[in-house]
Amino acid sequence: MTIAMQPIYTQTVGSGGAASITFNNIPQTFTDLKLVVSARTSRNVGVTDDFGIRFNSQNTTYSVTAIQGSGTAASSFRVTGASTVSNIITNSNASTANAFSSADIYISNYTSANFKSVIIDAVQESNGTESYQRLIAGLWQNTSAITTISLIPDNSFLQHSTFTLYGITKG
Amino acid sequence: MSMVWIASATATGSTSSVEFTSIPQTFTHLQIRVFAKTAGTGAFDSISMNINGGLGEARHDVYGTGSAVGSSNAATSFFIYIGGTAQFGVAIVDILDYTNTNKTKVSRSICGVDNNGSGLAALTSGLELNTTAITSLTFIAGVPNLAAGSRFDLYGITTSSVTGA
C-alpha cells in the first residue's frame, strides 16, 4: 500500500528562538512536498510579520502573486525578483499572546526539471479587527530538484513555533 | 501513516449541528473535510465551529463572490462558508498543534461553493484564546438546518521525530 502523505521532518523552536529553519537532505522519492507551519516571530510592532522560503540556498529568481484580507479590506499584490517565495504571513510578538500563525505550503513536482511552483494559504489571528489571510502563488525559476528548504523570517521565530515537512506520493 | 481518519458525522436534515467529542489526543494536527449545505435560500451560507464548547473570540476572512471581493471580521466563533439553496459547498479546515497548551487555537479554512452563476470562495480564520487541548468540535448551522447528506470528516495528522536539520 502506498502511503500518500508521509511526515519527513519536524522542527520545533526552543527557548532561544531561531533565525531560520532549514530542512536538509530532502528525500527525492516523493512527488510533491507539503510544509505545515505554526509560527510566531520576535517582531514587536504591529500584529504581523512575514517569512519566505528558499530552495537549495539559492537567493534569486523568486516571485509571488497574492490575494490578501486584512479583516476590513481585500487586496492583491505581486513581488518579482525576490530572494525567497516571500510574504508568508505570520504572527508578530505584538499580536495576541500565545497566538501562532497557521500555514500550508504546497510544492508541486519538486524533483522535476521544470521551474518550481508553490501554492500557499496562510493566516494570522489576533483578538481584534485586524488580522490577515493570504493566498499566495509562488515561483522559483530554477530547474534543479529541491534538496533543501529554508524558512527565513524577517525577525526570529519564537519558541513553540513548529514546522513539519511531508512527502506526497502519487499512485 | 500521517493522516488518519478519526470519525465522520452526516446530517439527516433535521439537525442544526454536528459534534465530534472525545477527540484522541495522540495526533499533532486536526483536519476536518466538509461537504455541506443548509436549507437556506441564499447562494451560500455559513456555519460556525466551536472548540470545547467555547464561543471563540475572533474570526476573519477574505472572499470573492464572482462580482466582488471583500474581507470581514467579527468577535465571534470561527466559521466556514458552505452551500445554501443550491449546491453543496466544500471546506477544508486545519487546526495545528491542537493539544499544545502553549498556544491559542487558530483555525484556518479554504471553502466555498459554486452554483453555475453564483457562489463564493474564501479563506477564513478564527481564534480561540483558551490554550486548553481540543477535545471536542461542534459545527453549528443554527436556522436553517444542515441539509441531509451534509458530511463532516475528522482526520488526525502526525509529525516526524526526525528534524532534518
PDB file of N, CA and C in Angstrom, chain A residues 34-115:
ATOM      1  N   LYS A  34       4.864  19.100   1.094  1.00  0.00           N
ATOM      2  CA  LYS A  34       3.906  19.963   1.804  1.00  0.00           C
ATOM      3  C   LYS A  34       4.556  20.369   3.112  1.00  0.00           C
ATOM      4  N   LEU A  35       4.538  21.659   3.400  1.00  0.00           N
ATOM      5  CA  LEU A  35       5.050  22.186   4.658  1.00  0.00           C
ATOM      6  C   LEU A  35       3.884  22.707   5.470  1.00  0.00           C
ATOM      7  N   VAL A  36       3.818  22.339   6.736  1.00  0.00           N
ATOM      8  CA  VAL A  36       2.785  22.849   7.638  1.00  0.00           C
ATOM      9  C   VAL A  36       3.500  23.644   8.723  1.00  0.00           C
ATOM     10  N   VAL A  37       3.080  24.897   8.893  1.00  0.00           N
ATOM     11  CA  VAL A  37       3.810  25.823   9.759  1.00  0.00           C
ATOM     12  C   VAL A  37       2.870  26.481  10.765  1.00  0.00           C
ATOM     13  N   SER A  38       3.278  26.484  12.033  1.00  0.00           N
ATOM     14  CA  SER A  38       2.596  27.230  13.100  1.00  0.00           C
ATOM     15  C   SER A  38       3.663  28.109  13.734  1.00  0.00           C
ATOM     16  N   ALA A  39       3.612  29.427  13.507  1.00  0.00           N
ATOM     17  CA  ALA A  39       4.774  30.243  13.854  1.00  0.00           C
ATOM     18  C   ALA A  39       4.414  31.596  14.458  1.00  0.00           C
ATOM     19  N   ARG A  40       5.401  32.125  15.169  1.00  0.00           N
ATOM     20  CA  ARG A  40       5.323  33.453  15.773  1.00  0.00           C
ATOM     21  C   ARG A  40       6.744  34.010  15.757  1.00  0.00           C
ATOM     22  N   THR A  41       6.907  35.300  15.464  1.00  0.00           N
ATOM     23  CA  THR A  41       8.253  35.856  15.412  1.00  0.00           C
ATOM     24  C   THR A  41       8.456  36.883  16.505  1.00  0.00           C
ATOM     25  N   SER A  42       9.691  37.370  16.579  1.00  0.00           N
ATOM     26  CA  SER A  42      10.092  38.298  17.626  1.00  0.00           C
ATOM     27  C   SER A  42       9.790  39.760  17.310  1.00  0.00           C
ATOM     28  N   ARG A  43       9.196  40.042  16.155  1.00  0.00           N
ATOM     29  CA  ARG A  43       8.882  41.435  15.799  1.00  0.00           C
ATOM     30  C   ARG A  43       7.954  42.028  16.841  1.00  0.00           C
ATOM     31  N   ASN A  44       8.231  43.249  17.277  1.00  0.00           N
ATOM     32  CA  ASN A  44       7.471  43.866  18.363  1.00  0.00           C
ATOM     33  C   ASN A  44       6.597  45.023  17.930  1.00  0.00           C
ATOM     34  N   VAL A  45       6.345  45.135  16.614  1.00  0.00           N
ATOM     35  CA  VAL A  45       5.499  46.209  16.091  1.00  0.00           C
ATOM     36  C   VAL A  45       4.430  45.602  15.206  1.00  0.00           C
ATOM     37  N   GLY A  46       3.174  46.021  15.369  1.00  0.00           N
ATOM     38  CA  GLY A  46       2.103  45.505  14.536  1.00  0.00           C
ATOM     39  C   GLY A  46       1.789  44.058  14.868  1.00  0.00           C
ATOM     40  N   VAL A  47       0.721  43.516  14.273  1.00  0.00           N
ATOM     41  CA  VAL A  47       0.297  42.153  14.603  1.00  0.00           C
ATOM     42  C   VAL A  47       0.920  41.108  13.687  1.00  0.00           C
ATOM     43  N   THR A  48       1.595  41.533  12.626  1.00  0.00           N
ATOM     44  CA  THR A  48       2.088  40.560  11.657  1.00  0.00           C
ATOM     45  C   THR A  48       3.592  40.645  11.441  1.00  0.00           C
ATOM     46  N   ASP A  49       4.105  39.584  10.876  1.00  0.00           N
ATOM     47  CA  ASP A  49       5.442  39.564  10.321  1.00  0.00           C
ATOM     48  C   ASP A  49       5.357  38.651   9.100  1.00  0.00           C
ATOM     49  N   ASP A  50       6.429  38.564   8.354  1.00  0.00           N
ATOM     50  CA  ASP A  50       6.462  37.696   7.173  1.00  0.00           C
ATOM     51  C   ASP A  50       7.653  36.757   7.254  1.00  0.00           C
ATOM     52  N   PHE A  51       7.529  35.625   6.549  1.00  0.00           N
ATOM     53  CA  PHE A  51       8.709  34.816   6.283  1.00  0.00           C
ATOM     54  C   PHE A  51       8.657  34.356   4.834  1.00  0.00           C
ATOM     55  N   GLY A  52       9.796  33.912   4.351  1.00  0.00           N
ATOM     56  CA  GLY A  52       9.879  33.405   2.990  1.00  0.00           C
ATOM     57  C   GLY A  52      10.514  32.033   2.992  1.00  0.00           C
ATOM     58  N   ILE A  53      10.375  31.331   1.888  1.00  0.00           N
ATOM     59  CA  ILE A  53      11.024  30.036   1.769  1.00  0.00           C
ATOM     60  C   ILE A  53      12.024  30.072   0.617  1.00  0.00           C
ATOM     61  N   ARG A  54      13.161  29.441   0.852  1.00  0.00           N
ATOM     62  CA  ARG A  54      14.269  29.437  -0.103  1.00  0.00           C
ATOM     63  C   ARG A  54      14.663  27.992  -0.371  1.00  0.00           C
ATOM     64  N   PHE A  55      14.946  27.707  -1.631  1.00  0.00           N
ATOM     65  CA  PHE A  55      15.299  26.344  -2.021  1.00  0.00           C
ATOM     66  C   PHE A  55      16.795  26.241  -2.327  1.00  0.00           C
ATOM     67  N   ASN A  56      17.414  25.190  -1.864  1.00  0.00           N
ATOM     68  CA  ASN A  56      18.808  24.843  -2.202  1.00  0.00           C
ATOM     69  C   ASN A  56      19.778  25.997  -1.957  1.00  0.00           C
ATOM     70  N   SER A  57      19.448  26.852  -0.953  1.00  0.00           N
ATOM     71  CA  SER A  57      20.284  28.004  -0.592  1.00  0.00           C
ATOM     72  C   SER A  57      20.428  29.030  -1.712  1.00  0.00           C
ATOM     73  N   GLN A  58      19.584  28.940  -2.731  1.00  0.00           N
ATOM     74  CA  GLN A  58      19.632  29.894  -3.839  1.00  0.00           C
ATOM     75  C   GLN A  58      18.755  31.112  -3.512  1.00  0.00           C
ATOM     76  N   ASN A  59      19.307  32.316  -3.693  1.00  0.00           N
ATOM     77  CA  ASN A  59      18.561  33.508  -3.278  1.00  0.00           C
ATOM     78  C   ASN A  59      18.141  34.401  -4.446  1.00  0.00           C
ATOM     79  N   THR A  60      17.931  33.794  -5.609  1.00  0.00           N
ATOM     80  CA  THR A  60      17.459  34.592  -6.746  1.00  0.00           C
ATOM     81  C   THR A  60      16.344  33.878  -7.489  1.00  0.00           C
ATOM     82  N   THR A  61      15.644  34.668  -8.328  1.00  0.00           N
ATOM     83  CA  THR A  61      14.621  34.220  -9.287  1.00  0.00           C
ATOM     84  C   THR A  61      13.377  33.674  -8.622  1.00  0.00           C
ATOM     85  N   TYR A  62      12.920  34.330  -7.556  1.00  0.00           N
ATOM     86  CA  TYR A  62      11.656  34.003  -6.929  1.00  0.00           C
ATOM     87  C   TYR A  62      10.641  35.107  -7.223  1.00  0.00           C
ATOM     88  N   SER A  63       9.365  34.730  -7.272  1.00  0.00           N
ATOM     89  CA  SER A  63       8.302  35.715  -7.449  1.00  0.00           C
ATOM     90  C   SER A  63       7.018  35.165  -6.836  1.00  0.00           C
ATOM     91  N   VAL A  64       6.096  36.080  -6.491  1.00  0.00           N
ATOM     92  CA  VAL A  64       4.799  35.671  -5.940  1.00  0.00           C
ATOM     93  C   VAL A  64       3.688  36.562  -6.476  1.00  0.00           C
ATOM     94  N   THR A  65       2.481  35.995  -6.503  1.00  0.00           N
ATOM     95  CA  THR A  65       1.241  36.731  -6.719  1.00  0.00           C
ATOM     96  C   THR A  65       0.323  36.346  -5.570  1.00  0.00           C
ATOM     97  N   ALA A  66      -0.338  37.330  -4.963  1.00  0.00           N
ATOM     98  CA  ALA A  66      -1.087  37.047  -3.747  1.00  0.00           C
ATOM     99  C   ALA A  66      -2.406  37.797  -3.688  1.00  0.00           C
ATOM    100  N   ILE A  67      -3.348  37.212  -2.948  1.00  0.00           N
ATOM    101  CA  ILE A  67      -4.566  37.900  -2.546  1.00  0.00           C
ATOM    102  C   ILE A  67      -4.544  37.950  -1.022  1.00  0.00           C
ATOM    103  N   GLN A  68      -4.994  39.067  -0.475  1.00  0.00           N
ATOM    104  CA  GLN A  68      -4.893  39.282   0.961  1.00  0.00           C
ATOM    105  C   GLN A  68      -6.179  39.861   1.522  1.00  0.00           C
ATOM    106  N   GLY A  69      -6.545  39.411   2.729  1.00  0.00           N
ATOM    107  CA  GLY A  69      -7.594  40.060   3.505  1.00  0.00           C
ATOM    108  C   GLY A  69      -6.986  40.579   4.786  1.00  0.00           C
ATOM    109  N   SER A  70      -7.485  41.748   5.242  1.00  0.00           N
ATOM    110  CA  SER A  70      -6.943  42.356   6.459  1.00  0.00           C
ATOM    111  C   SER A  70      -7.957  42.343   7.602  1.00  0.00           C
ATOM    112  N   GLY A  71      -9.128  41.797   7.334  1.00  0.00           N
ATOM    113  CA  GLY A  71     -10.228  41.881   8.295  1.00  0.00           C
ATOM    114  C   GLY A  71     -11.199  42.972   7.908  1.00  0.00           C
ATOM    115  N   THR A  72     -10.728  43.949   7.100  1.00  0.00           N
ATOM    116  CA  THR A  72     -11.606  45.018   6.638  1.00  0.00           C
ATOM    117  C   THR A  72     -11.489  45.290   5.146  1.00  0.00           C
ATOM    118  N   ALA A  73     -10.403  44.832   4.519  1.00  0.00           N
ATOM    119  CA  ALA A  73     -10.223  45.127   3.096  1.00  0.00           C
ATOM    120  C   ALA A  73      -9.504  43.978   2.417  1.00  0.00           C
ATOM    121  N   ALA A  74      -9.891  43.725   1.158  1.00  0.00           N
ATOM    122  CA  ALA A  74      -9.220  42.717   0.331  1.00  0.00           C
ATOM    123  C   ALA A  74      -8.336  43.420  -0.677  1.00  0.00           C
ATOM    124  N   SER A  75      -7.189  42.806  -0.972  1.00  0.00           N
ATOM    125  CA  SER A  75      -6.270  43.399  -1.942  1.00  0.00           C
ATOM    126  C   SER A  75      -5.475  42.302  -2.612  1.00  0.00           C
ATOM    127  N   SER A  76      -4.712  42.682  -3.622  1.00  0.00           N
ATOM    128  CA  SER A  76      -3.851  41.739  -4.305  1.00  0.00           C
ATOM    129  C   SER A  76      -2.528  42.421  -4.605  1.00  0.00           C
ATOM    130  N   PHE A  77      -1.452  41.657  -4.573  1.00  0.00           N
ATOM    131  CA  PHE A  77      -0.142  42.247  -4.866  1.00  0.00           C
ATOM    132  C   PHE A  77       0.747  41.221  -5.534  1.00  0.00           C
ATOM    133  N   ARG A  78       1.849  41.707  -6.078  1.00  0.00           N
ATOM    134  CA  ARG A  78       2.823  40.847  -6.754  1.00  0.00           C
ATOM    135  C   ARG A  78       4.223  41.293  -6.369  1.00  0.00           C
ATOM    136  N   VAL A  79       5.120  40.332  -6.233  1.00  0.00           N
ATOM    137  CA  VAL A  79       6.536  40.617  -5.979  1.00  0.00           C
ATOM    138  C   VAL A  79       7.354  39.857  -7.002  1.00  0.00           C
ATOM    139  N   THR A  80       8.302  40.502  -7.641  1.00  0.00           N
ATOM    140  CA  THR A  80       9.201  39.830  -8.579  1.00  0.00           C
ATOM    141  C   THR A  80      10.636  40.104  -8.180  1.00  0.00           C
ATOM    142  N   GLY A  81      11.543  39.307  -8.703  1.00  0.00           N
ATOM    143  CA  GLY A  81      12.953  39.494  -8.401  1.00  0.00           C
ATOM    144  C   GLY A  81      13.284  39.324  -6.929  1.00  0.00           C
ATOM    145  N   ALA A  82      12.561  38.431  -6.240  1.00  0.00           N
ATOM    146  CA  ALA A  82      12.748  38.273  -4.800  1.00  0.00           C
ATOM    147  C   ALA A  82      13.817  37.223  -4.474  1.00  0.00           C
ATOM    148  N   SER A  83      14.225  37.213  -3.196  1.00  0.00           N
ATOM    149  CA  SER A  83      15.241  36.249  -2.764  1.00  0.00           C
ATOM    150  C   SER A  83      14.632  35.002  -2.124  1.00  0.00           C
ATOM    151  N   THR A  84      13.289  35.019  -1.976  1.00  0.00           N
ATOM    152  CA  THR A  84      12.557  33.853  -1.457  1.00  0.00           C
ATOM    153  C   THR A  84      11.157  33.852  -2.059  1.00  0.00           C
ATOM    154  N   VAL A  85      10.434  32.759  -1.894  1.00  0.00           N
ATOM    155  CA  VAL A  85       8.971  32.793  -2.075  1.00  0.00           C
ATOM    156  C   VAL A  85       8.474  33.513  -0.830  1.00  0.00           C
ATOM    157  N   SER A  86       8.088  34.750  -1.006  1.00  0.00           N
ATOM    158  CA  SER A  86       8.042  35.669   0.125  1.00  0.00           C
ATOM    159  C   SER A  86       6.619  35.966   0.611  1.00  0.00           C
ATOM    160  N   ASN A  87       6.562  36.807   1.660  1.00  0.00           N
ATOM    161  CA  ASN A  87       5.309  37.375   2.154  1.00  0.00           C
ATOM    162  C   ASN A  87       4.353  36.349   2.739  1.00  0.00           C
ATOM    163  N   ILE A  88       4.918  35.283   3.326  1.00  0.00           N
ATOM    164  CA  ILE A  88       4.061  34.308   4.009  1.00  0.00           C
ATOM    165  C   ILE A  88       3.773  34.879   5.385  1.00  0.00           C
ATOM    166  N   ILE A  89       2.510  35.160   5.657  1.00  0.00           N
ATOM    167  CA  ILE A  89       2.120  35.901   6.846  1.00  0.00           C
ATOM    168  C   ILE A  89       2.313  35.049   8.107  1.00  0.00           C
ATOM    169  N   THR A  90       2.707  35.714   9.195  1.00  0.00           N
ATOM    170  CA  THR A  90       2.834  35.028  10.471  1.00  0.00           C
ATOM    171  C   THR A  90       2.542  36.022  11.591  1.00  0.00           C
ATOM    172  N   ASN A  91       2.403  35.527  12.817  1.00  0.00           N
ATOM    173  CA  ASN A  91       2.132  36.405  13.966  1.00  0.00           C
ATOM    174  C   ASN A  91       3.410  37.074  14.445  1.00  0.00           C
ATOM    175  N   SER A  92       3.314  38.340  14.774  1.00  0.00           N
ATOM    176  CA  SER A  92       4.410  39.033  15.448  1.00  0.00           C
ATOM    177  C   SER A  92       4.276  38.822  16.950  1.00  0.00           C
ATOM    178  N   ASN A  93       5.298  39.262  17.693  1.00  0.00           N
ATOM    179  CA  ASN A  93       5.244  39.133  19.149  1.00  0.00           C
ATOM    180  C   ASN A  93       4.433  40.260  19.786  1.00  0.00           C
ATOM    181  N   ALA A  94       3.897  41.166  18.965  1.00  0.00           N
ATOM    182  CA  ALA A  94       2.987  42.201  19.447  1.00  0.00           C
ATOM    183  C   ALA A  94       1.531  41.812  19.223  1.00  0.00           C
ATOM    184  N   SER A  95       1.309  40.658  18.628  1.00  0.00           N
ATOM    185  CA  SER A  95      -0.052  40.186  18.417  1.00  0.00           C
ATOM    186  C   SER A  95      -0.549  39.515  19.703  1.00  0.00           C
ATOM    187  N   THR A  96      -1.786  39.066  19.683  1.00  0.00           N
ATOM    188  CA  THR A  96      -2.399  38.433  20.853  1.00  0.00           C
ATOM    189  C   THR A  96      -1.476  37.359  21.426  1.00  0.00           C
ATOM    190  N   ALA A  97      -1.337  37.370  22.761  1.00  0.00           N
ATOM    191  CA  ALA A  97      -0.426  36.440  23.429  1.00  0.00           C
ATOM    192  C   ALA A  97      -0.740  34.992  23.064  1.00  0.00           C
ATOM    193  N   ASN A  98       0.314  34.233  22.825  1.00  0.00           N
ATOM    194  CA  ASN A  98       0.220  32.792  22.564  1.00  0.00           C
ATOM    195  C   ASN A  98      -0.479  32.446  21.248  1.00  0.00           C
ATOM    196  N   ALA A  99      -0.690  33.440  20.384  1.00  0.00           N
ATOM    197  CA  ALA A  99      -1.286  33.160  19.080  1.00  0.00           C
ATOM    198  C   ALA A  99      -0.188  32.916  18.059  1.00  0.00           C
ATOM    199  N   PHE A 100      -0.300  31.827  17.333  1.00  0.00           N
ATOM    200  CA  PHE A 100       0.663  31.445  16.304  1.00  0.00           C
ATOM    201  C   PHE A 100      -0.064  31.343  14.968  1.00  0.00           C
ATOM    202  N   SER A 101       0.612  31.729  13.903  1.00  0.00           N
ATOM    203  CA  SER A 101       0.005  31.671  12.581  1.00  0.00           C
ATOM    204  C   SER A 101      -0.164  30.223  12.127  1.00  0.00           C
ATOM    205  N   SER A 102      -0.920  30.053  11.060  1.00  0.00           N
ATOM    206  CA  SER A 102      -1.200  28.726  10.513  1.00  0.00           C
ATOM    207  C   SER A 102      -1.035  28.785   9.004  1.00  0.00           C
ATOM    208  N   ALA A 103      -0.153  27.945   8.447  1.00  0.00           N
ATOM    209  CA  ALA A 103       0.109  27.998   7.013  1.00  0.00           C
ATOM    210  C   ALA A 103       0.295  26.608   6.434  1.00  0.00           C
ATOM    211  N   ASP A 104      -0.146  26.460   5.200  1.00  0.00           N
ATOM    212  CA  ASP A 104       0.008  25.228   4.429  1.00  0.00           C
ATOM    213  C   ASP A 104       0.720  25.615   3.135  1.00  0.00           C
ATOM    214  N   ILE A 105       1.879  25.029   2.897  1.00  0.00           N
ATOM    215  CA  ILE A 105       2.726  25.385   1.748  1.00  0.00           C
ATOM    216  C   ILE A 105       2.885  24.140   0.892  1.00  0.00           C
ATOM    217  N   TYR A 106       2.409  24.189  -0.340  1.00  0.00           N
ATOM    218  CA  TYR A 106       2.443  23.006  -1.214  1.00  0.00           C
ATOM    219  C   TYR A 106       3.412  23.247  -2.354  1.00  0.00           C
ATOM    220  N   ILE A 107       4.369  22.358  -2.505  1.00  0.00           N
ATOM    221  CA  ILE A 107       5.408  22.470  -3.536  1.00  0.00           C
ATOM    222  C   ILE A 107       5.235  21.285  -4.471  1.00  0.00           C
ATOM    223  N   SER A 108       4.843  21.589  -5.689  1.00  0.00           N
ATOM    224  CA  SER A 108       4.496  20.520  -6.620  1.00  0.00           C
ATOM    225  C   SER A 108       5.698  20.110  -7.467  1.00  0.00           C
ATOM    226  N   ASN A 109       5.799  18.800  -7.721  1.00  0.00           N
ATOM    227  CA  ASN A 109       6.825  18.276  -8.640  1.00  0.00           C
ATOM    228  C   ASN A 109       8.227  18.774  -8.288  1.00  0.00           C
ATOM    229  N   TYR A 110       8.619  18.613  -7.062  1.00  0.00           N
ATOM    230  CA  TYR A 110       9.851  19.231  -6.564  1.00  0.00           C
ATOM    231  C   TYR A 110      11.134  18.617  -7.128  1.00  0.00           C
ATOM    232  N   THR A 111      11.026  17.416  -7.721  1.00  0.00           N
ATOM    233  CA  THR A 111      12.225  16.806  -8.297  1.00  0.00           C
ATOM    234  C   THR A 111      12.300  16.987  -9.810  1.00  0.00           C
ATOM    235  N   SER A 112      11.293  17.612 -10.402  1.00  0.00           N
ATOM    236  CA  SER A 112      11.238  17.696 -11.861  1.00  0.00           C
ATOM    237  C   SER A 112      12.224  18.727 -12.396  1.00  0.00           C
ATOM    238  N   ALA A 113      12.414  18.710 -13.709  1.00  0.00           N
ATOM    239  CA  ALA A 113      13.304  19.663 -14.377  1.00  0.00           C
ATOM    240  C   ALA A 113      12.544  20.917 -14.820  1.00  0.00           C
ATOM    241  N   ASN A 114      11.326  21.098 -14.313  1.00  0.00           N
ATOM    242  CA  ASN A 114      10.571  22.331 -14.558  1.00  0.00           C
ATOM    243  C   ASN A 114      10.932  23.379 -13.513  1.00  0.00           C
ATOM    244  N   PHE A 115      10.537  24.628 -13.758  1.00  0.00           N
ATOM    245  CA  PHE A 115      10.550  25.618 -12.696  1.00  0.00           C
ATOM    246  C   PHE A 115       9.628  25.104 -11.572  1.00  0.00           C
TER     247      PHE A 115
END
